[in-house]
PDB file of C-alpha atoms in Angstrom:
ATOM      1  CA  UNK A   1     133.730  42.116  89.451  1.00  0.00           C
ATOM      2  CA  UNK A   2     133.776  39.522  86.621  1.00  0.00           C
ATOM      3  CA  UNK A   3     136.893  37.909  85.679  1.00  0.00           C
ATOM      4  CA  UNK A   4     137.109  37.176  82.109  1.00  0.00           C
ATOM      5  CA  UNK A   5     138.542  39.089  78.982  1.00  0.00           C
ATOM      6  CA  UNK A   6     138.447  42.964  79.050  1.00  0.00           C
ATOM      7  CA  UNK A   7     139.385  45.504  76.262  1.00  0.00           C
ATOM      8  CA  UNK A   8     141.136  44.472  73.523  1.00  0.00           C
ATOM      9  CA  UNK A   9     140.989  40.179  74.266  1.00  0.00           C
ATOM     10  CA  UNK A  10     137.460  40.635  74.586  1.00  0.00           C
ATOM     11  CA  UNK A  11     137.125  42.591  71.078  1.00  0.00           C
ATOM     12  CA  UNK A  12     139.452  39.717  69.533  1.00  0.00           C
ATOM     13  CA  UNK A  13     137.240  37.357  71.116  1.00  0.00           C
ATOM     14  CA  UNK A  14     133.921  38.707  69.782  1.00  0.00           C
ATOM     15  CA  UNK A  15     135.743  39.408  66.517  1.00  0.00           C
ATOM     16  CA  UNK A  16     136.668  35.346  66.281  1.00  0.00           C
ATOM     17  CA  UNK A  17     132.907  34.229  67.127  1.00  0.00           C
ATOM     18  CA  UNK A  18     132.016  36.264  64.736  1.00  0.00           C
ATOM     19  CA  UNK A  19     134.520  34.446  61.346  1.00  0.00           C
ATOM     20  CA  UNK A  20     133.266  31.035  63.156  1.00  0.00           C
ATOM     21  CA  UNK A  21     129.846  31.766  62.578  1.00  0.00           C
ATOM     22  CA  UNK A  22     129.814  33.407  58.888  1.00  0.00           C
ATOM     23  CA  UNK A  23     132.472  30.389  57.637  1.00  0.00           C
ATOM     24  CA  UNK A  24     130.008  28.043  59.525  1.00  0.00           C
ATOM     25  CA  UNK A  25     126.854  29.853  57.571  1.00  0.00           C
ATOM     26  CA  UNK A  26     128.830  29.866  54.229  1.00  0.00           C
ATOM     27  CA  UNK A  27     129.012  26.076  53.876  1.00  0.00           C
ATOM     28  CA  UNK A  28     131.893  24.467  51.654  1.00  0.00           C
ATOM     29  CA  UNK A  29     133.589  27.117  49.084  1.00  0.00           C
ATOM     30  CA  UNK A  30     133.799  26.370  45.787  1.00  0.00           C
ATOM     31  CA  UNK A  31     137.632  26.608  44.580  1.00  0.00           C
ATOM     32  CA  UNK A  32     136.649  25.860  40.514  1.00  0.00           C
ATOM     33  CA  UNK A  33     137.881  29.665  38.845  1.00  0.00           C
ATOM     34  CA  UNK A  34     137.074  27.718  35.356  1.00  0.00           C
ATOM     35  CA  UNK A  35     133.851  29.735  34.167  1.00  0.00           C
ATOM     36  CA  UNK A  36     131.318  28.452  31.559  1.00  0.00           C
ATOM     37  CA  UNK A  37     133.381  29.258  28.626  1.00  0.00           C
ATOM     38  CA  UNK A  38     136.254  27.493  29.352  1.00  0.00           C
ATOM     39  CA  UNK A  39     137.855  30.922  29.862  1.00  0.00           C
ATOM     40  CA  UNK A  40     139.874  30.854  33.525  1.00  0.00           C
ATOM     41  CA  UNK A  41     138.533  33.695  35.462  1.00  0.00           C
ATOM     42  CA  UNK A  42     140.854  35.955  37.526  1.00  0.00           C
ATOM     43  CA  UNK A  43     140.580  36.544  40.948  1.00  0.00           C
ATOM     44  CA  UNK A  44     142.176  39.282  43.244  1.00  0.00           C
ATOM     45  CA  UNK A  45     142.451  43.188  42.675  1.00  0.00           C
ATOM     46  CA  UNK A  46     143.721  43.540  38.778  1.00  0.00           C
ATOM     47  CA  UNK A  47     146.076  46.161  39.835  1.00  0.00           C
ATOM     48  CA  UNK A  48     147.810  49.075  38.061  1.00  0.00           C
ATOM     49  CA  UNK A  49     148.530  47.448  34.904  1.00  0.00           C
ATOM     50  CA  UNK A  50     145.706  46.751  32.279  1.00  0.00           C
ATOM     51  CA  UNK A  51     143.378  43.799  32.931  1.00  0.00           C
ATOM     52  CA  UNK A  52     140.685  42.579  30.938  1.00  0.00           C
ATOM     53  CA  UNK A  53     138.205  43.147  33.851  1.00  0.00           C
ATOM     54  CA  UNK A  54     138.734  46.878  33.798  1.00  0.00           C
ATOM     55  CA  UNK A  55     135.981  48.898  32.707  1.00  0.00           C
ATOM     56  CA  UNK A  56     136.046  49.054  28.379  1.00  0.00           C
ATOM     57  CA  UNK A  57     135.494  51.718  26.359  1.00  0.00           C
ATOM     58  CA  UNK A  58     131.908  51.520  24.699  1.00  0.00           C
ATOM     59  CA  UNK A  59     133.349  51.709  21.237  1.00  0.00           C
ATOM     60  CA  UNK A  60     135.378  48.583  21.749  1.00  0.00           C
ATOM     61  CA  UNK A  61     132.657  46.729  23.277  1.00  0.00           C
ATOM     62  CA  UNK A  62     130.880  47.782  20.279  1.00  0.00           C
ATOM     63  CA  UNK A  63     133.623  46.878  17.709  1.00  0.00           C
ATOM     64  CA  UNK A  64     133.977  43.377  19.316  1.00  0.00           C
ATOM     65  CA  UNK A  65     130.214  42.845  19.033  1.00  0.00           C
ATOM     66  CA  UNK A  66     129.831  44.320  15.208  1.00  0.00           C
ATOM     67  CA  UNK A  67     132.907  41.633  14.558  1.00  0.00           C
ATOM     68  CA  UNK A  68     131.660  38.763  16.988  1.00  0.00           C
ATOM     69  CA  UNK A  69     127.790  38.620  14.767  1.00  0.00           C
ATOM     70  CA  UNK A  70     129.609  39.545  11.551  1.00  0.00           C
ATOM     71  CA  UNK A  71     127.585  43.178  11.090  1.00  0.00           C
ATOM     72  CA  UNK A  72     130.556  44.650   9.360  1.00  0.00           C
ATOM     73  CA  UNK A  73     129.114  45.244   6.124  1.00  0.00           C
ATOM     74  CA  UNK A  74     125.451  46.509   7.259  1.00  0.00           C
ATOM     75  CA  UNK A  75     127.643  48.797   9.724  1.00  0.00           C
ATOM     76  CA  UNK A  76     130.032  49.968   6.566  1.00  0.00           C
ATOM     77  CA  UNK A  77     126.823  50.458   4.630  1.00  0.00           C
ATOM     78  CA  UNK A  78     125.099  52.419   7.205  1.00  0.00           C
ATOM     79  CA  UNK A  79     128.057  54.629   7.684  1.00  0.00           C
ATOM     80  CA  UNK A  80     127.292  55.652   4.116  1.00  0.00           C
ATOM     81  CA  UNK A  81     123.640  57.051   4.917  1.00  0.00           C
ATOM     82  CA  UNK A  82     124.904  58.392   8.619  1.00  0.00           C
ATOM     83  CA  UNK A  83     128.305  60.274   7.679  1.00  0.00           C
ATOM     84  CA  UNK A  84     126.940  60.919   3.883  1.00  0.00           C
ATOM     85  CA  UNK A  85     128.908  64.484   4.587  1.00  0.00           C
ATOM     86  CA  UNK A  86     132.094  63.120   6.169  1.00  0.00           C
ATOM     87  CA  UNK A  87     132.504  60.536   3.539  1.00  0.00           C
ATOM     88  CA  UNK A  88     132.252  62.685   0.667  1.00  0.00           C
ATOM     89  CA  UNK A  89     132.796  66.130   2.151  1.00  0.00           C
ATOM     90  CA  UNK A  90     130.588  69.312   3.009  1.00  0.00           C
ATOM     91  CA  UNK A  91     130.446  70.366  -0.735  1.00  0.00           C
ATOM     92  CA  UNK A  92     129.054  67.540  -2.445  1.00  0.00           C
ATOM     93  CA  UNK A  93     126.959  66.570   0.475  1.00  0.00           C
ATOM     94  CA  UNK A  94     125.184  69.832   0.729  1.00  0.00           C
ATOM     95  CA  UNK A  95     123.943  69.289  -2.657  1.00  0.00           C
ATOM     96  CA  UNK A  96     123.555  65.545  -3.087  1.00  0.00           C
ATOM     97  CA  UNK A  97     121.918  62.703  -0.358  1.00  0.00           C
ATOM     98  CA  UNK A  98     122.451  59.147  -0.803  1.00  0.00           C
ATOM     99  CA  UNK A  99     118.803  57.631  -1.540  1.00  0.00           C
ATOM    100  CA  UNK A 100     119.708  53.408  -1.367  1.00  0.00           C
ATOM    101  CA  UNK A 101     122.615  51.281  -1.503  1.00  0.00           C
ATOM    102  CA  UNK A 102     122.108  47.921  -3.175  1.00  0.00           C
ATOM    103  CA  UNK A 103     123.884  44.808  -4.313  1.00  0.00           C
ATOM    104  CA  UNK A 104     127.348  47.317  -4.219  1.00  0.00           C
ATOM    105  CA  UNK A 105     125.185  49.779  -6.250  1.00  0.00           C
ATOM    106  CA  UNK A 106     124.696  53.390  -4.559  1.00  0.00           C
ATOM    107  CA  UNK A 107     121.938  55.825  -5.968  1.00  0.00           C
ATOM    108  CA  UNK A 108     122.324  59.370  -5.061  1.00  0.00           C
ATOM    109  CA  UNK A 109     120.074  62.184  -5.823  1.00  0.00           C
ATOM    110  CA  UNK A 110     121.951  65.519  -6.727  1.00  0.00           C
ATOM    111  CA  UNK A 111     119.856  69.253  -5.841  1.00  0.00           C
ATOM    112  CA  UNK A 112     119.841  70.221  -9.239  1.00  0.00           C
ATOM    113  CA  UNK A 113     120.837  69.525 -13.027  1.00  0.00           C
ATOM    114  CA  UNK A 114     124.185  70.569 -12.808  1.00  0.00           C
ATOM    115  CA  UNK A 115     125.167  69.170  -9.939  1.00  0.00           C
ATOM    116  CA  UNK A 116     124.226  65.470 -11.320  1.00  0.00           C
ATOM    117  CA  UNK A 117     125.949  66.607 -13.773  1.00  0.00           C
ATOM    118  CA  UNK A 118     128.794  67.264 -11.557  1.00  0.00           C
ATOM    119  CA  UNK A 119     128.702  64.276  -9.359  1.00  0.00           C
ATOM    120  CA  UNK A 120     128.859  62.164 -12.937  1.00  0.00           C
ATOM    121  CA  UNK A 121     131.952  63.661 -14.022  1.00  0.00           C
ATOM    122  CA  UNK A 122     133.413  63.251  -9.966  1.00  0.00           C
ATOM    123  CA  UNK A 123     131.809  59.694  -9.853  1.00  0.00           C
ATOM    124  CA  UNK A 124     135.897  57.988  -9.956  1.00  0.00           C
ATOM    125  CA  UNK A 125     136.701  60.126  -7.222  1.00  0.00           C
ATOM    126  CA  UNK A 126     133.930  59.934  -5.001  1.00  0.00           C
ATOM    127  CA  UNK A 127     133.662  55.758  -5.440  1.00  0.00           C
ATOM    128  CA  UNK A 128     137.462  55.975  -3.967  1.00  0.00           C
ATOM    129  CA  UNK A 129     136.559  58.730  -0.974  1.00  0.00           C
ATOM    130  CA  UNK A 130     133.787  55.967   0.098  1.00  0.00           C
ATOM    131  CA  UNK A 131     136.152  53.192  -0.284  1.00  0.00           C
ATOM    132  CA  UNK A 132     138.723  54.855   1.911  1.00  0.00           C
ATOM    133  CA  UNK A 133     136.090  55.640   4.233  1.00  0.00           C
ATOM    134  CA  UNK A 134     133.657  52.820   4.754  1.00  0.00           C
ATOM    135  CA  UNK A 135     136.066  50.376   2.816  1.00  0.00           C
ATOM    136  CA  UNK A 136     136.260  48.762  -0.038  1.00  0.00           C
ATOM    137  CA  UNK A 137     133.740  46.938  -1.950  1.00  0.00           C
ATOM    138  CA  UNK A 138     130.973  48.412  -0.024  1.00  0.00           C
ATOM    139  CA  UNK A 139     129.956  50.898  -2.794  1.00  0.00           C
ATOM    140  CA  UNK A 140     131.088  49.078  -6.358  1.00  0.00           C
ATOM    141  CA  UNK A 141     128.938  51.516  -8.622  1.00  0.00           C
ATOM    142  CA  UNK A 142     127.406  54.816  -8.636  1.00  0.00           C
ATOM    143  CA  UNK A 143     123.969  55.738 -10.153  1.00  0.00           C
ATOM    144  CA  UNK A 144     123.575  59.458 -10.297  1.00  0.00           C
ATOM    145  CA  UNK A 145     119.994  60.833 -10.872  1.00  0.00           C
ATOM    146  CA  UNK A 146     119.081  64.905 -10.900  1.00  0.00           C
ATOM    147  CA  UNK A 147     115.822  66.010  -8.892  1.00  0.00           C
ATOM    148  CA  UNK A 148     112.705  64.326  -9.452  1.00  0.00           C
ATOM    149  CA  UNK A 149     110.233  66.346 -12.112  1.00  0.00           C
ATOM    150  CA  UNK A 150     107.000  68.143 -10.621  1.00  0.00           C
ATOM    151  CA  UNK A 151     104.101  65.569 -10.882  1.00  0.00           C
ATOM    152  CA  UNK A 152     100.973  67.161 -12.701  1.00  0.00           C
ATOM    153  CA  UNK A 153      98.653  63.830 -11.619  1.00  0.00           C
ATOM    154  CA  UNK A 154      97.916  66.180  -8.074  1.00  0.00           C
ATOM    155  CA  UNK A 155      97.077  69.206  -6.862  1.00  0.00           C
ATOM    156  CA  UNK A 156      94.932  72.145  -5.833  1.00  0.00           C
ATOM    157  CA  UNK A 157      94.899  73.145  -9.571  1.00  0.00           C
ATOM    158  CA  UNK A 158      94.884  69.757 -11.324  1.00  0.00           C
ATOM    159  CA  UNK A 159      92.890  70.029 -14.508  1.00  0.00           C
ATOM    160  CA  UNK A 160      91.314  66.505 -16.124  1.00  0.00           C
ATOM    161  CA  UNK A 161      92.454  65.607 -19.899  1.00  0.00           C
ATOM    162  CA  UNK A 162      96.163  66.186 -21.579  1.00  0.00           C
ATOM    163  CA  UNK A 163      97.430  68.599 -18.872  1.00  0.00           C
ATOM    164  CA  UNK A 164      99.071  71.573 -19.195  1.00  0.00           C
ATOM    165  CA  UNK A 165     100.417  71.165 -22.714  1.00  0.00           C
ATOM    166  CA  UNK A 166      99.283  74.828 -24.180  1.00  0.00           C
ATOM    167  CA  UNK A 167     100.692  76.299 -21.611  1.00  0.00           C
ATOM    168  CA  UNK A 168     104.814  76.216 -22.679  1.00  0.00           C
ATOM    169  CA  UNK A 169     103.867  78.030 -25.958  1.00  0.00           C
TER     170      UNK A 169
END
């Protein structure tokens, strides 16, 4: 029989050969934990506790990116189109839809008549649910305008001259 190691000396043994040869393979480590930023980067298991390398909720990462290239206001301002019914409830946003936002200066179209009519008279109100919602001095002004009047310039039935002008009595 061979003398030499047996059982567990000759699994520490192989075990030891093999650290030599991966620390040999490896080359020098690099000890710098200074990354690119300037910012010292941690090393280890983070732990119980909270630790900026955990895993981030996507609407933080998001918040600190809208902040970090300064897209509040086109992000307040889209809010307005996105959520038109959660910034100015289910009621008035059944019957109105925001059409463009510029300058501070909102223009809404209402369903009907009345309800421009409506929106008008609510116009304090609803400048101060937008303002709590998107924040302030997004929307500045309100332009209300009732539904758009039927075009007679087009149509299956479009007749050339003055139009249909005998036709109201």
């Amino acid at each position: 029989m061979a003398e030499g190691p047996a059982g567990p000396e000759l699994a520490r043994a192989v075990l030891d050969a093999a650290k030599a040869r991966r620390q040999a393979a490896a080359g020098p480590r690099r000890r710098s934990a200074v990354r690119g930023d300037g910012e010292k980067r941690l090393r280890g298991y983070s732990g119980a506790g909270p630790d900026p390398r955990d895993p981030q909720p996507l609407g933080a990462v998001l918040d600190k990116l809208v902040k970090a290239r300064g897209w509040q206001q086109p992000a307040a301002e889209a809010t307005v189109f996105g959520a038109w019914e959660k910034v100015v409830g289910p009621d008035v946003a059944q019957h109105s839809r925001p059409v463009k936002l510029e300058n501070g200066e909102l223009t809404v179209e209402a369903r009907s008549t009345a309800w421009a009519t409506q929106l008008r008279l609510l116009a304090g109100s609803l400048l101060k649910q937008i303002a709590s919602e998107v924040g302030h001095n997004v929307v500045r002004k309100l332009h209300i305008h009732g539904p758009a009047a039927p075009s007679w310039s087009r149509g299956p039935r479009r007749v050339r001259g003055r139009g249909p002008r005998d036709t109201y009595g």
